[in-house]
Amino acid sequence: MTGPVPLPTALTELTGVRYPIVQTGMGWVAGPRLVSATANAGALGILASATMTADQLRAAVREVKSRTEAPFGVNLRADAGDAGERVRIMIDEGVRVASFALAPSKELIARLKDAGVVVIPSVGARRHAEKVAAWGADAVMVQGGEGGGHTGSVATTVLLPQVVDAVDIPVVAAGGFHDGRGLVAALAYRAAGIGMGTRFLLTSDSTVPAAVKAKYLAATVQDVTVTDRLDGLPHRMLRTGMVDALERSGRAASLLRAVRHASAFRKESGTSWPGLVRDGLAMKHGKELTWSQVLLAANTPMLLKAALVEGRTDLGVMASGQVAGLIGDLPSCAELVERIMAEAQATLKALGAG
Ligand SMILES: Cc1cc2nc3c(=O)[nH]c(=O)nc-3n(C[C@H](O)[C@H](O)[C@H](O)COP(=O)(O)O)c2cc1C
């Protein structure tokens, strides 16, 4: 492989990739094309499986393997009813890395590790990092509040050093990264690499429709907002008419909309109604939920799909990090990784560390 010189860190050693850059698992976005392009660029691509059936996951994993020989990962929800089956598929297919949106159980971590899969859960708080480290996770990805999708309120610059100081395993920094300066800054905090969602969504290899990418490119930092009106949890996304309407609408309107979308998602994903409600409940970590919120939680994937797959910028939800306000182009994954590594080397040199 040609391209920038490798930058070895605990992350590259653990996962076998060339550069300490992760393309994170994003529902409806991180499919075989984006993941294989990332892998071929020398970074760690992670397939998002929460929006796939188990059969679609197996097919997607095989498609990535047909496009690249480089290591890659799969992101899954540890609380999904069929998490065990998904883990079996990953082990059968020889997937290198397991990424989790919510903390996996001790048993699930042990099962993956016994099979040689590297386990990297995503966390948004120090105590979750400590918990998964104690349970044997190989590394953690920590997402600061500026990151896209479900997110916390503590900024990366505060959360990252807190987590790095709290655990002995490698930490991958996510939330707000898009360039080589950011990579060097993360390494300075003693992270082992960076994870980027929004930046990889905005590449020519991402399958997100062009009109939707244009909305992200046009967004300023102020156009990115957080709402919990979608599923009861803080979710960072582009502010649109639809988001404003959700924030204004009363409970009855939300419930009706939720039922409609939950019904469509159920058909598409093959999830049963009890399964859907259980998944919705699990999203709230066992806290009290109204029925409307349970259905809104189930509804979220359909709203994301409407925009990210079907191009409905009017009706859909465009999950996004604040960093969308800094991004103005659509490089290929190879160009992006190469650019970030060149910037990182130049930054290290300017600092007298290169
Ligand atoms: C469109 C979109 C979809 C996402 N879907 C998921 C998901 O399915 N699972 C998950 O663990 N994280 C998900 N995330 C969060 C990202 O994996 C990542 O942590 C986040 O984007 C990092 O912040 P950044 O956008 O500033 O790079 C999503 C983010 C975006 C922007």
mmCIF file of C-alpha atoms in Angstrom, residues 10-185:
data_model
loop_
_atom_site.group_PDB
_atom_site.id
_atom_site.type_symbol
_atom_site.label_atom_id
_atom_site.label_comp_id
_atom_site.label_asym_id
_atom_site.label_seq_id
_atom_site.Cartn_x
_atom_site.Cartn_y
_atom_site.Cartn_z
ATOM 1 C CA ALA A 10 -2.519 1.045 20.581
ATOM 2 C CA LEU A 11 -5.574 1.171 18.278
ATOM 3 C CA THR A 12 -3.709 0.220 15.117
ATOM 4 C CA GLU A 13 -1.929 -2.573 17.001
ATOM 5 C CA LEU A 14 -5.167 -3.910 18.425
ATOM 6 C CA THR A 15 -7.156 -3.868 15.196
ATOM 7 C CA GLY A 16 -4.514 -4.289 12.508
ATOM 8 C CA VAL A 17 -5.393 -1.143 10.541
ATOM 9 C CA ARG A 18 -2.743 1.239 9.177
ATOM 10 C CA TYR A 19 -4.037 4.570 10.497
ATOM 11 C CA PRO A 20 -5.606 5.424 13.900
ATOM 12 C CA ILE A 21 -8.858 6.600 12.339
ATOM 13 C CA VAL A 22 -12.265 4.978 12.782
ATOM 14 C CA GLN A 23 -15.312 5.456 10.562
ATOM 15 C CA THR A 24 -18.018 4.926 13.177
ATOM 16 C CA GLY A 25 -21.146 2.785 12.824
ATOM 17 C CA MET A 26 -23.984 5.004 11.591
ATOM 18 C CA GLY A 27 -27.426 3.525 10.986
ATOM 19 C CA TRP A 28 -28.455 3.591 7.265
ATOM 20 C CA VAL A 29 -25.093 5.235 6.388
ATOM 21 C CA ALA A 30 -22.280 2.862 7.299
ATOM 22 C CA GLY A 31 -23.064 0.125 4.780
ATOM 23 C CA PRO A 32 -20.738 -2.155 2.778
ATOM 24 C CA ARG A 33 -19.669 0.563 0.313
ATOM 25 C CA LEU A 34 -18.536 3.090 2.939
ATOM 26 C CA VAL A 35 -16.979 0.453 5.187
ATOM 27 C CA SER A 36 -14.977 -1.215 2.425
ATOM 28 C CA ALA A 37 -13.813 2.165 1.052
ATOM 29 C CA THR A 38 -12.644 3.096 4.556
ATOM 30 C CA ALA A 39 -10.920 -0.250 5.034
ATOM 31 C CA ASN A 40 -9.170 0.056 1.680
ATOM 32 C CA ALA A 41 -8.032 3.550 2.733
ATOM 33 C CA GLY A 42 -6.232 2.030 5.744
ATOM 34 C CA ALA A 43 -8.673 3.129 8.472
ATOM 35 C CA LEU A 44 -11.151 1.093 10.526
ATOM 36 C CA GLY A 45 -14.609 0.992 8.934
ATOM 37 C CA ILE A 46 -17.520 -0.090 11.096
ATOM 38 C CA LEU A 47 -20.690 -1.524 9.600
ATOM 39 C CA ALA A 48 -23.898 -0.304 11.303
ATOM 40 C CA SER A 49 -26.165 -3.274 11.974
ATOM 41 C CA ALA A 50 -28.939 -1.858 14.171
ATOM 42 C CA THR A 51 -30.941 -0.963 11.071
ATOM 43 C CA MET A 52 -30.410 -4.378 9.417
ATOM 44 C CA THR A 53 -32.021 -7.761 9.995
ATOM 45 C CA ALA A 54 -29.628 -10.553 11.007
ATOM 46 C CA ASP A 55 -29.734 -11.950 7.436
ATOM 47 C CA GLN A 56 -28.955 -8.517 5.999
ATOM 48 C CA LEU A 57 -26.041 -8.255 8.425
ATOM 49 C CA ARG A 58 -24.561 -11.534 7.187
ATOM 50 C CA ALA A 59 -24.972 -10.422 3.562
ATOM 51 C CA ALA A 60 -23.439 -7.014 4.315
ATOM 52 C CA VAL A 61 -20.439 -8.574 6.070
ATOM 53 C CA ARG A 62 -19.875 -10.868 3.089
ATOM 54 C CA GLU A 63 -20.127 -7.929 0.708
ATOM 55 C CA VAL A 64 -17.477 -6.003 2.647
ATOM 56 C CA LYS A 65 -15.240 -9.099 2.608
ATOM 57 C CA SER A 66 -15.665 -9.335 -1.175
ATOM 58 C CA ARG A 67 -14.466 -5.724 -1.535
ATOM 59 C CA THR A 68 -11.536 -5.669 0.877
ATOM 60 C CA GLU A 69 -9.106 -7.911 2.682
ATOM 61 C CA ALA A 70 -8.476 -5.288 5.363
ATOM 62 C CA PRO A 71 -9.945 -5.596 8.870
ATOM 63 C CA PHE A 72 -13.291 -3.969 9.665
ATOM 64 C CA GLY A 73 -15.890 -3.939 12.427
ATOM 65 C CA VAL A 74 -19.628 -4.248 13.091
ATOM 66 C CA ASN A 75 -21.664 -1.972 15.380
ATOM 67 C CA LEU A 76 -24.623 -3.534 17.164
ATOM 68 C CA ARG A 77 -27.042 -2.824 19.954
ATOM 69 C CA ALA A 78 -26.199 -5.021 22.909
ATOM 70 C CA ASP A 79 -29.822 -4.833 24.033
ATOM 71 C CA ALA A 80 -31.287 -6.053 20.725
ATOM 72 C CA GLY A 81 -33.311 -9.235 21.189
ATOM 73 C CA ASP A 82 -31.160 -11.115 18.687
ATOM 74 C CA ALA A 83 -27.760 -9.744 19.804
ATOM 75 C CA GLY A 84 -26.581 -13.338 20.447
ATOM 76 C CA GLU A 85 -27.349 -14.364 16.858
ATOM 77 C CA ARG A 86 -25.614 -11.266 15.491
ATOM 78 C CA VAL A 87 -22.537 -12.068 17.567
ATOM 79 C CA ARG A 88 -22.558 -15.598 16.168
ATOM 80 C CA ILE A 89 -22.653 -14.210 12.608
ATOM 81 C CA MET A 90 -19.707 -11.920 13.388
ATOM 82 C CA ILE A 91 -17.688 -14.788 14.830
ATOM 83 C CA ASP A 92 -18.587 -17.155 11.941
ATOM 84 C CA GLU A 93 -17.631 -14.542 9.368
ATOM 85 C CA GLY A 94 -14.357 -13.588 11.065
ATOM 86 C CA VAL A 95 -15.225 -9.929 11.752
ATOM 87 C CA ARG A 96 -12.263 -8.274 13.515
ATOM 88 C CA VAL A 97 -13.959 -5.646 15.703
ATOM 89 C CA ALA A 98 -17.251 -5.500 17.644
ATOM 90 C CA SER A 99 -18.528 -1.999 18.419
ATOM 91 C CA PHE A 100 -21.525 -1.426 20.705
ATOM 92 C CA ALA A 101 -23.914 1.515 20.911
ATOM 93 C CA LEU A 102 -24.822 0.589 24.497
ATOM 94 C CA ALA A 103 -22.643 -1.222 27.019
ATOM 95 C CA PRO A 104 -22.541 -4.958 26.225
ATOM 96 C CA SER A 105 -22.858 -7.523 29.019
ATOM 97 C CA LYS A 106 -19.826 -9.177 30.574
ATOM 98 C CA GLU A 107 -20.894 -12.494 28.994
ATOM 99 C CA LEU A 108 -21.171 -11.015 25.494
ATOM 100 C CA ILE A 109 -17.709 -9.431 25.810
ATOM 101 C CA ALA A 110 -16.235 -12.748 26.981
ATOM 102 C CA ARG A 111 -17.848 -14.657 24.111
ATOM 103 C CA LEU A 112 -16.443 -12.265 21.518
ATOM 104 C CA LYS A 113 -12.997 -12.151 23.082
ATOM 105 C CA ASP A 114 -12.821 -15.969 23.304
ATOM 106 C CA ALA A 115 -13.423 -15.976 19.539
ATOM 107 C CA GLY A 116 -10.640 -13.448 18.968
ATOM 108 C CA VAL A 117 -12.921 -10.476 18.188
ATOM 109 C CA VAL A 118 -11.678 -7.103 19.475
ATOM 110 C CA VAL A 119 -14.412 -5.442 21.593
ATOM 111 C CA ILE A 120 -14.712 -1.629 21.488
ATOM 112 C CA PRO A 121 -17.949 -0.353 23.097
ATOM 113 C CA SER A 122 -18.960 3.291 22.630
ATOM 114 C CA VAL A 123 -19.545 5.255 25.833
ATOM 115 C CA GLY A 124 -20.645 8.776 26.664
ATOM 116 C CA ALA A 125 -19.645 8.918 30.319
ATOM 117 C CA ARG A 126 -16.663 7.992 32.508
ATOM 118 C CA ARG A 127 -18.573 5.510 34.638
ATOM 119 C CA HIS A 128 -19.620 3.542 31.549
ATOM 120 C CA ALA A 129 -16.002 3.434 30.393
ATOM 121 C CA GLU A 130 -14.942 2.125 33.790
ATOM 122 C CA LYS A 131 -17.669 -0.497 33.717
ATOM 123 C CA VAL A 132 -16.847 -1.926 30.276
ATOM 124 C CA ALA A 133 -13.103 -1.812 31.040
ATOM 125 C CA ALA A 134 -13.717 -3.873 34.189
ATOM 126 C CA TRP A 135 -15.753 -6.333 32.116
ATOM 127 C CA GLY A 136 -12.837 -6.936 29.754
ATOM 128 C CA ALA A 137 -13.443 -4.603 26.790
ATOM 129 C CA ASP A 138 -10.267 -4.212 24.702
ATOM 130 C CA ALA A 139 -10.753 -0.458 24.158
ATOM 131 C CA VAL A 140 -13.504 2.163 24.404
ATOM 132 C CA MET A 141 -14.745 4.814 22.037
ATOM 133 C CA VAL A 142 -15.804 7.916 23.940
ATOM 134 C CA GLN A 143 -18.234 10.319 22.263
ATOM 135 C CA GLY A 144 -18.373 13.919 23.412
ATOM 136 C CA GLY A 145 -21.591 15.958 23.272
ATOM 137 C CA GLU A 146 -20.725 17.676 19.978
ATOM 138 C CA GLY A 147 -20.991 14.297 18.214
ATOM 139 C CA GLY A 148 -23.872 13.286 15.951
ATOM 140 C CA GLY A 149 -26.739 10.924 16.757
ATOM 141 C CA HIS A 150 -27.567 10.028 20.362
ATOM 142 C CA THR A 151 -25.230 12.090 22.441
ATOM 143 C CA GLY A 152 -24.424 13.369 25.915
ATOM 144 C CA SER A 153 -23.928 16.873 27.205
ATOM 145 C CA VAL A 154 -20.209 16.799 28.093
ATOM 146 C CA ALA A 155 -17.856 18.114 25.398
ATOM 147 C CA THR A 156 -15.060 15.930 24.013
ATOM 148 C CA THR A 157 -12.386 18.236 25.472
ATOM 149 C CA VAL A 158 -13.718 17.526 28.978
ATOM 150 C CA LEU A 159 -14.885 13.915 28.619
ATOM 151 C CA LEU A 160 -11.823 12.575 26.803
ATOM 152 C CA PRO A 161 -9.159 13.424 29.425
ATOM 153 C CA GLN A 162 -11.555 12.260 32.131
ATOM 154 C CA VAL A 163 -11.939 8.843 30.494
ATOM 155 C CA VAL A 164 -8.262 8.519 29.541
ATOM 156 C CA ASP A 165 -7.342 9.082 33.193
ATOM 157 C CA ALA A 166 -9.967 6.624 34.441
ATOM 158 C CA VAL A 167 -9.194 3.481 32.408
ATOM 159 C CA ASP A 168 -6.111 1.476 31.431
ATOM 160 C CA ILE A 169 -7.378 0.357 28.025
ATOM 161 C CA PRO A 170 -6.942 2.323 24.774
ATOM 162 C CA VAL A 171 -9.458 5.144 24.293
ATOM 163 C CA VAL A 172 -10.704 6.275 20.881
ATOM 164 C CA ALA A 173 -11.904 9.894 20.849
ATOM 165 C CA ALA A 174 -15.123 10.743 18.972
ATOM 166 C CA GLY A 175 -17.327 13.789 18.636
ATOM 167 C CA GLY A 176 -16.257 16.824 16.617
ATOM 168 C CA PHE A 177 -13.256 15.424 14.705
ATOM 169 C CA HIS A 178 -12.705 16.075 11.018
ATOM 170 C CA ASP A 179 -9.032 16.792 10.354
ATOM 171 C CA GLY A 180 -5.386 16.047 11.128
ATOM 172 C CA ARG A 181 -5.086 18.705 13.812
ATOM 173 C CA GLY A 182 -7.914 16.990 15.642
ATOM 174 C CA LEU A 183 -6.142 13.645 15.387
ATOM 175 C CA VAL A 184 -2.952 15.095 16.904
ATOM 176 C CA ALA A 185 -4.984 16.840 19.622
#
